[in-house]
Amino acid sequence: MPEATQSAFAAGLLKAAPPPAGVMAWNSPSPHRRYSVYRNNVSASLTDALAARFPASERIVGAEFFQAMAEAFIRVHPPRSPLLLIYGDDFPDFAAAFEPAREIVYLADVMRLEAARTRAYHAADAASLDPQALASIKPDRLGDLVFLSHPALSIVSSSHPAATIWAMNAGERPIAPIPDWRGEDALVVRPRMTVEVVPLPPAGASFFGHLAQGRTLAEATGAAMTDDAAFDLSENLAILLRAGAFTATRKDQDDEDRDRA
Amino acid sequence: MKTTIVTLTLAGSLASALAAIATPATAEEAKEKCYGIAMKGQNDCAAGPGTTCAGTSKIDYQQNAFKLVPKGTCLSMKTPDGHGMLEPGMAPA
Amino acid sequence: MIPSALSQRAGAGFKPEHFAAIIAEPQPVGFFEVHAENYMGAGGPPHAQLGKLREDYGLSIHGVGLSIGSMQPLDRDHLTRLKTVCDRYQPESFSEHLAWSTHDGVFLSDLLPLPYTQETLFRVGEHIDEVQETLGRQMLLENPATYLLFAESTLEETDFLAEIARRTGCGLLLDVNNVFVAAINHNLDPRDYIARFPLEAVREIHLSGHSETVDDLGAPLLIDSHDTPVKDPVWALYETVLGRIGPVASLIEWDNDVPAWPLLRGEAVAAQRLIDAAARQRAA
């Protein structure tokens, strides 16, 4: 019964198990080592896929630890699709609850940043908003603008300096002590073909978060100012335009109606 | 009243934002613009099942992850507590 | 014999880290092969690069995740994704493996072996019919590198492949390294396997490196590792095949410890020399 054979064969691949009945070699009725080649291929190809997606995180914990954590993750969350490009989206949450990694309080946030980078890499292509298009809008209409997110856009917020730690472990800047240990927020964008991590100033995550949710520019500005008095609108608008975080704007008709009422 | 202030703020901020970004793209940006570069983390290795040679080196999942200690750059990362890793038992912030 | 849709030349597996070197140097190889699953994202550099390569080179799309050898139904979503990739790039060839990789919805990310019986023959044939109908094209099926055998097998792998090709009209992708690896692993003579192989259905050849270890009893165990140059006995077996069937599109696969482009290209050039020699032999 080939179906039963495949079930038994598959069952032993995600845990240590002897070769299933009916599996043999020319010189052995129970070829442990030969069966282990398959088990090892499964383990190695999936841990490699995760290491490829989270290279800075692997550097932070070391290859041996990363492999063990990846294997623990794979056992609980094996891929449900042959599309390994997106495998590991829930690995950061797993790492956040992974007891041996508990002391590395910033690890999960660095992993979230790396996951966002890979998603951005494979996101649909789209032209970013042309700054000149904004320049031509009448000043009294600006507040009603609603922005359409670029498919690559993510906002990653951390109560640790996750963006700096990522940059240090991704080879973007030298590894050094971080004297000013504070939370960091960042945009992950891919305006053309290169994925970029753009650090955000105070309340930037609030501002971009509200815009990405479809709130008007006036609403997002108001919310960000409420969150942090240090919010600098022109700085954030410059980031918005330079990073290509959005593709287009539309005037929010509903909102206008609500204002009038 | 409030709307007017926001409108003025928005218009002024947009003007200075537009001025701030008015720098030409570099040649490097232009080159990467078309095709991108092979990014670390792009997960291209996903496509080689059946091609791992590690048939002997790391067979079986026998490692007890709970005995493992991270050994990467986390050891040199300075946290507010002044040392690489927080002590065991210390709750995350 | 129907001519291969790919040029009868030597190609190389495309690796993104080689992109800049490839476009800097015109026409270095006959065609490129890519793994379909790497081009199933919505956009970004993978598509930008493949689109550019497609302007100048022949293309073979090679699936590694369809699980054709599974006794369970094919993943329709994945088949649809394959169709999207094939429709977009119109490759000269599409191929997949005589193996399975998904079971009960879990993707195991390896090319796993199956017993060869009338029942598996029927199921694999059904799956290939479904693939060819969905994609609207002929596919090529690749012989696997295997490390063990099944007691319930009643058919030789070569007979299994011949019957699949006859029933479905699919072509075959003969991986010469897989032939060598599997033959040594099963204590057989690789030349006997080639002698029994339905060579008339071969539309493409794969060549790659393997690594060597031993099994529990100390017998040689070869691993299909794609991490070295093609080994001498595999080149010799390849020459034998070319002598039998003449020039055929041939691909160098190098997926792990990927070398600089000139080294990989050199392997393709070496294959091209043997193809050219086979062509001269035919003409003589």
XYZ file of C-alpha atoms in Angstrom:
638
model
C 0.000 0.000 0.000
C 1.997 2.988 -1.236
C -0.128 5.529 0.631
C 0.599 3.884 3.982
C 4.268 3.701 3.009
C 4.358 7.436 2.338
C 2.588 8.227 5.598
C 5.072 6.136 7.561
C 7.979 7.607 5.594
C 6.797 11.177 6.237
C 6.095 10.535 9.927
C 9.734 9.783 10.692
C 11.141 12.864 8.947
C 10.234 15.538 11.482
C 11.402 13.536 14.491
C 14.032 10.941 15.233
C 12.668 7.562 14.132
C 13.938 4.322 12.621
C 13.231 3.648 8.948
C 9.615 2.535 8.425
C 8.821 -1.084 7.562
C 9.256 -1.852 3.899
C 12.168 0.546 3.451
C 15.363 -1.333 2.592
C 18.746 -1.204 0.893
C 20.578 -3.739 -1.257
C 22.685 -4.669 1.757
C 20.295 -4.073 4.658
C 16.659 -4.669 5.615
C 16.630 -1.564 7.835
C 18.982 1.144 6.524
C 19.067 3.692 9.339
C 21.761 5.909 7.930
C 20.231 6.019 4.455
C 16.840 7.014 5.856
C 18.572 9.651 7.977
C 19.861 11.305 4.806
C 16.273 12.232 3.966
C 15.520 13.389 7.496
C 18.648 15.471 7.436
C 17.772 16.948 4.045
C 14.386 18.025 5.374
C 15.953 19.573 8.464
C 18.861 21.211 6.645
C 16.819 22.647 3.799
C 14.226 24.163 6.147
C 16.762 25.532 8.639
C 18.747 26.921 5.687
C 15.591 28.581 4.394
C 15.071 30.242 7.778
C 18.741 31.209 8.095
C 18.551 32.786 4.644
C 15.562 34.832 5.729
C 16.953 35.856 9.143
C 20.714 36.300 8.611
C 21.216 39.116 11.141
C 19.256 37.196 13.767
C 21.427 34.150 13.116
C 24.487 36.307 13.659
C 23.077 37.643 16.922
C 22.552 34.218 18.503
C 25.221 32.245 16.639
C 24.727 29.499 14.049
C 24.411 26.641 16.519
C 21.747 28.303 18.633
C 19.888 29.523 15.561
C 19.796 26.023 14.108
C 18.422 24.550 17.316
C 15.784 27.268 17.565
C 14.879 26.781 13.890
C 14.520 23.023 14.364
C 12.249 23.580 17.355
C 10.171 25.986 15.257
C 9.996 23.590 12.287
C 8.642 20.800 14.494
C 5.803 23.017 15.713
C 5.257 25.034 12.521
C 6.333 22.955 9.512
C 5.709 24.724 6.189
C 2.184 24.306 4.842
C 3.166 25.384 1.334
C 6.047 24.766 -1.087
C 6.412 28.544 -1.208
C 9.378 28.854 1.138
C 9.721 32.555 0.252
C 7.175 33.262 2.952
C 8.077 30.439 5.338
C 8.872 31.754 8.799
C 6.434 34.669 9.014
C 5.540 33.413 12.507
C 9.130 32.597 13.490
C 9.599 35.975 15.297
C 6.582 35.279 17.547
C 7.931 31.797 18.205
C 11.325 33.254 19.131
C 9.668 35.761 21.471
C 8.285 32.831 23.475
C 11.351 30.581 23.089
C 12.671 30.112 26.599
C 16.427 29.812 25.806
C 16.272 33.117 23.871
C 14.344 34.972 26.559
C 17.344 36.983 27.728
C 17.906 38.443 24.270
C 15.001 40.801 24.654
C 15.505 42.484 21.271
C 15.763 39.308 19.159
C 12.099 38.974 18.149
C 11.946 42.595 16.982
C 15.077 42.192 14.861
C 13.459 39.083 13.387
C 10.271 41.043 12.632
C 12.384 43.587 10.803
C 14.079 40.843 8.780
C 10.744 39.189 7.957
C 9.435 42.555 6.742
C 12.526 42.993 4.582
C 11.976 39.652 2.827
C 8.304 40.417 2.278
C 9.303 43.770 0.802
C 11.849 42.067 -1.459
C 9.140 39.908 -3.044
C 6.313 42.477 -2.900
C 4.594 43.630 -6.074
C 6.338 46.360 -8.041
C 4.707 49.782 -7.873
C 5.726 53.329 -8.667
C 5.998 55.530 -5.612
C 4.084 58.745 -5.179
C 5.565 61.555 -7.258
C 6.436 64.465 -4.926
C 5.388 66.883 -7.649
C 1.870 65.449 -7.511
C 1.665 66.551 -3.888
C 3.157 69.928 -4.664
C 0.319 70.668 -7.056
C -2.454 70.053 -4.532
C -4.205 73.111 -3.118
C -3.124 73.794 0.482
C -6.662 73.648 1.839
C -7.078 70.149 0.362
C -3.929 68.647 1.862
C -5.544 67.685 5.155
C -8.087 65.474 3.406
C -5.530 63.416 1.528
C -5.554 59.655 2.033
C -2.449 57.711 0.995
C -2.322 54.304 -0.682
C 0.434 52.115 0.779
C 3.184 50.770 -1.450
C 2.919 46.947 -1.497
C 6.379 46.697 0.100
C 5.625 48.996 3.044
C 5.920 47.761 6.631
C 6.243 49.692 9.884
C 8.285 47.914 12.537
C 8.120 49.284 16.061
C 10.319 48.154 18.902
C 10.832 49.122 22.516
C 14.515 48.281 21.903
C 16.989 49.759 19.405
C 16.079 46.945 16.993
C 16.865 48.874 13.809
C 20.355 49.776 15.053
C 21.012 46.216 16.220
C 19.807 44.901 12.871
C 22.092 47.328 11.001
C 25.089 46.253 13.079
C 24.441 42.554 12.471
C 23.586 42.985 8.818
C 26.978 44.543 8.129
C 25.470 47.978 7.539
C 27.480 49.529 10.360
C 30.139 48.344 12.815
C 29.150 46.441 15.928
C 29.579 48.778 18.859
C 28.029 49.493 22.237
C 24.703 51.304 22.082
C 24.951 53.918 24.832
C 21.584 55.452 24.043
C 19.398 52.373 24.549
C 15.874 53.367 23.534
C 13.020 52.106 21.435
C 13.284 52.497 17.685
C 10.724 52.481 14.902
C 11.503 52.000 11.247
C 9.889 51.834 7.846
C 10.731 48.929 5.578
C 10.303 50.036 1.975
C 11.335 49.051 -1.523
C 10.663 52.075 -3.713
C 12.468 50.433 -6.639
C 14.511 47.232 -6.409
C 16.454 47.764 -3.202
C 14.902 47.087 0.198
C 15.588 49.929 2.632
C 15.201 50.269 6.377
C 14.404 53.893 7.247
C 14.617 54.896 10.926
C 11.683 56.990 12.064
C 11.780 60.112 14.261
C 9.500 60.506 17.333
C 5.859 59.567 16.645
C 6.785 58.639 13.071
C 5.416 55.119 13.570
C 2.128 56.619 14.745
C 1.988 59.002 11.762
C 2.802 56.343 9.148
C 0.646 53.767 10.903
C -2.402 56.003 10.729
C -1.719 56.860 7.088
C -1.281 53.180 6.209
C -4.656 52.490 7.849
C -6.306 54.977 5.519
C -6.645 57.921 7.865
C -6.352 61.389 6.333
C -3.166 63.405 6.491
C -4.796 65.789 8.991
C -5.919 62.899 11.206
C -2.536 61.193 11.104
C -0.790 64.485 11.873
C -3.115 65.182 14.772
C -2.674 61.688 16.193
C 1.126 61.858 15.934
C 1.229 65.282 17.601
C -0.921 63.955 20.424
C 1.391 60.937 20.827
C 4.522 63.030 20.989
C 4.801 66.807 21.102
C 8.190 66.496 19.408
C 6.560 65.189 16.225
C 8.058 67.046 13.254
C 5.675 67.011 10.302
C 8.048 68.321 7.652
C 10.701 65.773 8.598
C 8.161 62.950 8.368
C 6.788 64.209 5.062
C 10.316 64.280 3.677
C 10.748 60.647 4.788
C 7.381 59.753 3.282
C 8.370 61.134 -0.105
C 11.993 60.006 -0.130
C 11.214 56.453 1.039
C 8.444 55.941 -1.478
C 6.187 54.587 1.238
C 3.008 55.301 -0.707
C 1.965 55.042 -4.326
C -0.815 57.595 -4.665
C -3.236 59.820 -2.819
C -6.920 60.308 -3.010
C -9.102 62.856 -1.316
C -11.302 61.241 1.272
C -14.842 62.126 0.183
C -16.491 60.460 3.176
C -14.315 62.386 5.500
C -15.158 65.642 3.792
C -18.859 64.857 4.119
C -18.412 64.107 7.778
C -16.609 67.416 8.298
C -19.394 69.303 6.623
C -22.115 67.658 8.694
C -10.019 77.370 13.635
C -8.217 74.107 14.258
C -8.634 73.141 10.600
C -6.974 76.376 9.513
C -3.982 75.799 11.732
C -3.577 72.245 10.437
C -3.898 73.480 6.847
C -1.215 76.084 7.389
C 1.012 73.571 9.147
C 0.551 71.021 6.380
C 1.280 73.463 3.587
C 4.363 74.823 5.287
C 5.658 71.401 6.218
C 5.113 70.056 2.731
C 7.018 72.966 1.237
C 10.027 72.334 3.460
C 9.793 68.563 2.889
C 9.831 69.061 -0.878
C 12.830 71.350 -0.548
C 14.624 68.793 1.646
C 14.285 65.913 -0.802
C 15.295 67.912 -3.871
C 18.644 66.179 -4.289
C 19.421 64.198 -7.435
C 19.636 60.377 -7.304
C 23.163 58.974 -7.260
C 24.584 56.774 -10.012
C 24.530 53.840 -7.602
C 20.806 54.298 -7.081
C 20.263 54.424 -10.817
C 22.085 51.118 -11.347
C 20.214 49.236 -8.671
C 16.980 50.756 -9.835
C 16.423 48.289 -12.647
C 17.272 44.843 -11.337
C 18.225 45.110 -7.684
C 21.009 43.139 -6.120
C 21.140 39.672 -4.594
C 19.949 40.473 -1.104
C 21.074 38.528 1.878
C 17.843 37.169 3.231
C 16.149 36.673 -0.108
C 15.827 32.982 0.647
C 16.874 31.698 -2.744
C 18.322 28.589 -1.148
C 14.791 27.376 -0.737
C 14.975 25.779 -4.124
C 17.440 23.001 -3.500
C 15.576 20.179 -1.792
C 17.332 16.909 -2.215
C 20.601 18.675 -2.686
C 21.960 19.039 0.790
C 25.164 17.157 1.281
C 24.958 17.150 5.034
C 23.954 13.500 5.032
C 26.410 12.621 7.711
C 27.302 15.679 9.686
C 24.194 16.697 11.542
C 21.791 13.808 11.263
C 18.826 13.716 13.673
C 17.255 16.300 15.875
C 18.842 15.257 19.107
C 20.042 18.591 20.343
C 18.362 19.825 23.441
C 17.731 23.421 22.562
C 16.929 24.214 26.164
C 20.518 23.623 27.161
C 21.770 25.898 24.427
C 23.242 29.281 25.096
C 23.390 31.960 22.400
C 26.968 32.597 21.310
C 26.644 35.256 18.640
C 27.028 39.004 18.798
C 24.419 39.198 21.553
C 27.334 38.676 23.918
C 28.830 41.995 22.903
C 25.573 43.928 22.692
C 25.328 46.428 25.493
C 21.908 46.501 27.085
C 20.809 49.046 29.725
C 22.076 46.576 32.306
C 25.566 47.199 31.079
C 26.454 43.718 29.940
C 25.845 41.560 26.925
C 22.960 39.471 28.082
C 20.544 39.969 30.866
C 21.005 37.550 33.696
C 18.815 34.446 33.671
C 15.615 35.064 35.536
C 15.479 38.734 34.633
C 12.189 39.495 32.947
C 12.230 41.179 29.552
C 11.402 44.846 29.648
C 12.344 12.002 -32.306
C 10.717 15.381 -31.642
C 13.485 17.961 -31.302
C 13.924 19.557 -27.933
C 12.330 22.945 -27.631
C 15.469 24.124 -25.862
C 18.498 24.712 -28.065
C 20.699 21.622 -28.080
C 23.304 23.477 -26.117
C 24.749 23.599 -22.640
C 23.122 25.824 -20.031
C 23.550 26.688 -16.377
C 21.314 26.973 -13.363
C 20.759 30.687 -12.720
C 21.880 32.089 -9.380
C 21.007 35.728 -8.551
C 24.548 36.406 -7.319
C 25.723 35.820 -10.916
C 23.309 38.261 -12.509
C 25.695 41.212 -12.802
C 28.476 39.043 -14.271
C 26.097 37.419 -16.759
C 24.692 40.621 -18.214
C 28.196 42.096 -18.418
C 29.227 39.272 -20.746
C 27.139 38.598 -23.845
C 25.876 35.085 -24.682
C 28.080 32.989 -22.416
C 25.712 30.000 -22.226
C 22.992 28.324 -24.268
C 20.142 28.719 -21.785
C 19.334 29.223 -18.134
C 17.270 27.106 -15.801
C 15.520 28.496 -12.729
C 13.556 26.907 -9.918
C 9.916 27.850 -10.390
C 9.337 28.386 -6.661
C 11.832 31.276 -6.543
C 9.645 33.249 -8.954
C 6.326 32.912 -7.176
C 6.594 36.196 -5.317
C 4.595 39.143 -6.626
C 7.516 41.267 -7.811
C 10.939 42.601 -6.914
C 14.443 41.736 -8.134
C 13.742 38.037 -8.919
C 11.250 38.983 -11.624
C 13.248 41.998 -12.795
C 16.308 39.797 -13.281
C 14.523 36.876 -14.903
C 12.680 39.238 -17.229
C 16.004 40.704 -18.332
C 17.610 37.267 -18.829
C 14.590 36.132 -20.810
C 15.283 38.820 -23.411
C 18.551 37.155 -24.401
C 18.461 33.509 -23.361
C 16.487 30.321 -23.646
C 14.740 29.353 -20.428
C 13.953 26.135 -18.635
C 11.679 26.305 -15.605
C 12.303 23.511 -13.142
C 9.783 22.887 -10.366
C 10.953 21.550 -7.023
C 7.740 21.563 -4.989
C 4.833 20.006 -6.890
C 5.056 16.559 -5.245
C 4.039 14.647 -8.364
C 4.961 11.333 -6.748
C 2.530 11.794 -3.875
C -0.360 9.365 -3.501
C -2.415 12.337 -2.318
C -3.922 14.902 -4.718
C -1.746 17.627 -6.206
C -1.809 21.055 -4.558
C -4.104 22.975 -6.929
C -2.929 26.335 -5.625
C 0.640 25.408 -6.380
C -0.269 24.175 -9.836
C -1.967 27.507 -10.465
C 1.180 29.323 -9.348
C 3.224 27.199 -11.739
C 0.870 28.118 -14.552
C 1.271 31.809 -13.698
C 5.072 31.527 -13.855
C 4.991 29.528 -17.117
C 2.479 31.889 -18.726
C 4.566 34.895 -17.762
C 7.948 33.622 -18.971
C 6.938 31.150 -21.714
C 9.892 28.842 -21.040
C 11.076 26.460 -23.739
C 10.880 23.686 -21.169
C 9.109 22.897 -17.916
C 10.251 19.985 -15.770
C 9.543 18.388 -12.392
C 10.689 15.350 -10.427
C 9.624 11.750 -9.977
C 9.414 12.295 -6.229
C 7.106 13.628 -3.529
C 7.597 16.398 -0.989
C 4.179 17.243 0.478
C 2.220 14.935 2.766
C -0.988 15.771 4.665
C -0.457 19.405 3.722
C 3.038 19.651 5.192
C 5.824 20.572 2.773
C 8.892 18.495 3.654
C 11.297 20.347 1.339
C 13.096 17.299 -0.012
C 12.655 15.062 -3.043
C 11.409 11.890 -1.392
C 11.394 8.454 -3.030
C 8.370 6.324 -3.900
C 7.827 2.632 -4.474
C 7.386 1.637 -8.117
C 4.135 -0.328 -8.439
C 1.105 -0.395 -10.749
C -0.695 1.746 -8.199
C 1.979 4.474 -8.043
C 2.343 4.293 -11.830
C -1.363 5.026 -12.200
C -1.291 7.901 -9.711
C 1.836 9.558 -11.108
C 0.355 9.245 -14.601
C -2.826 10.977 -13.425
C -0.813 13.777 -11.852
C 1.226 14.349 -14.997
C -1.957 14.438 -17.083
C -3.287 17.080 -14.709
C -0.090 19.139 -14.915
C 0.055 18.994 -18.704
C -3.621 19.867 -19.041
C -3.357 22.773 -16.613
C -0.163 24.189 -18.080
C -1.245 23.448 -21.639
C 2.150 22.048 -22.495
C 4.331 18.974 -22.361
C 6.364 18.576 -19.197
C 9.585 16.688 -18.603
C 9.904 14.247 -15.697
C 13.286 13.819 -13.991
C 14.707 10.549 -12.660
C 15.549 10.828 -8.938
C 18.706 10.334 -6.903
C 17.713 7.766 -4.281
C 19.344 6.434 -1.134
C 17.121 3.456 -0.380
C 14.591 1.045 -1.897
C 11.074 -0.195 -1.128
C 10.191 -3.832 -0.549
C 6.854 -3.334 -2.296
C 8.362 -2.104 -5.594
C 7.450 -4.381 -8.489
C 8.773 -2.284 -11.378
C 12.230 -1.107 -12.359
C 12.595 2.688 -12.283
C 13.500 2.691 -15.986
C 10.363 0.709 -16.897
C 8.288 2.974 -14.681
C 9.592 6.090 -16.471
C 9.140 4.508 -19.921
C 5.530 3.625 -19.142
C 4.816 7.104 -17.703
C 6.198 8.728 -20.856
C 4.126 6.359 -23.031
C 0.884 6.928 -21.112
C 1.114 10.693 -20.659
C 3.229 11.840 -23.590
C 5.551 13.655 -21.217
C 9.240 13.926 -22.045
C 12.037 12.871 -19.712
C 14.795 14.847 -18.090
C 17.726 12.492 -17.670
C 19.826 13.545 -14.676
C 23.095 11.711 -15.338
C 24.454 12.525 -11.897
C 21.296 11.067 -10.340
C 21.806 7.916 -12.412
C 25.346 7.562 -11.134
C 24.435 8.375 -7.514
C 21.471 5.977 -7.410
C 23.339 3.158 -9.188
C 26.254 3.275 -6.764
C 23.842 3.547 -3.819
C 22.023 0.414 -4.986
C 25.180 -1.502 -5.960
C 24.317 -1.425 -9.669
C 26.227 -0.529 -12.827
C 25.139 2.933 -14.021
C 25.750 1.851 -17.639
C 23.100 -0.874 -17.265
C 20.620 1.778 -16.061
C 21.395 3.898 -19.136
C 21.037 0.833 -21.364
C 17.519 0.237 -20.015
C 16.499 3.921 -19.950
C 13.924 5.086 -22.549
C 16.427 7.468 -24.137
C 14.109 8.313 -27.058
C 11.989 10.394 -24.636
C 14.911 12.462 -23.281
C 14.594 16.204 -23.969
C 17.096 17.553 -21.457
C 20.039 16.338 -19.412
C 21.165 17.458 -15.957
C 24.757 17.318 -14.747
C 25.995 18.176 -11.267
C 28.362 17.228 -8.490
C 27.796 14.814 -5.631
C 29.502 14.019 -2.340
C 30.633 10.682 -0.973
C 29.983 9.003 2.337
C 29.232 5.474 3.564
C 26.145 3.720 4.939
C 25.780 1.834 8.265
C 27.683 -1.126 6.836
C 30.489 0.894 5.275
C 29.184 0.586 1.709
C 29.539 3.684 -0.484
C 26.682 6.149 -0.181
C 26.639 9.048 -2.640
C 24.694 12.217 -1.845
C 23.204 14.365 -4.625
C 24.689 17.544 -3.191
C 25.046 19.908 -6.194
C 28.010 21.522 -4.474
C 31.030 20.528 -6.575
C 32.119 20.344 -10.229
C 30.754 17.404 -12.219
C 32.780 14.295 -11.329
C 34.767 12.349 -13.935
C 32.650 9.172 -13.968
C 29.545 11.333 -14.505
C 31.209 13.083 -17.448
C 32.065 9.649 -18.879
C 28.482 8.454 -18.464
C 27.272 11.689 -20.106
C 29.501 11.023 -23.121
C 27.997 7.555 -23.396
C 24.499 9.042 -23.414
C 25.403 11.689 -26.003
C 26.911 8.934 -28.156
C 23.572 7.145 -28.070
C 21.159 10.047 -28.589
C 23.221 12.857 -30.105
C 23.208 16.509 -29.035
C 20.669 17.412 -26.373
C 20.130 20.439 -24.134
C 22.305 19.894 -21.066
C 22.329 21.803 -17.803
C 24.917 22.256 -15.072
C 23.238 22.420 -11.639
C 25.182 23.997 -8.788
C 22.983 24.926 -5.827
C 25.143 24.730 -2.706
C 28.546 26.385 -2.139
C 27.842 28.233 -5.380
C 31.118 29.250 -7.092
C 31.936 32.447 -8.966
C 30.240 32.676 -12.353
C 33.375 31.891 -14.445
C 33.745 28.499 -12.731
C 30.103 27.540 -13.267
C 30.251 28.825 -16.813
C 33.408 26.757 -17.353
C 31.446 23.627 -16.505
C 28.847 24.579 -19.107
C 31.603 25.183 -21.655
C 32.974 21.705 -20.911
C 29.519 20.198 -21.508
C 29.226 22.217 -24.725
C 32.459 20.667 -26.043
C 31.025 17.183 -25.546
C 27.752 18.214 -27.219
C 29.707 19.602 -30.180
C 31.741 16.394 -30.411
C 28.532 14.352 -30.413
C 27.149 16.549 -33.186
C 30.285 16.034 -35.300
C 30.064 12.297 -34.713
C 26.464 12.310 -35.949
C 27.406 14.300 -39.046
C 30.302 11.982 -39.897
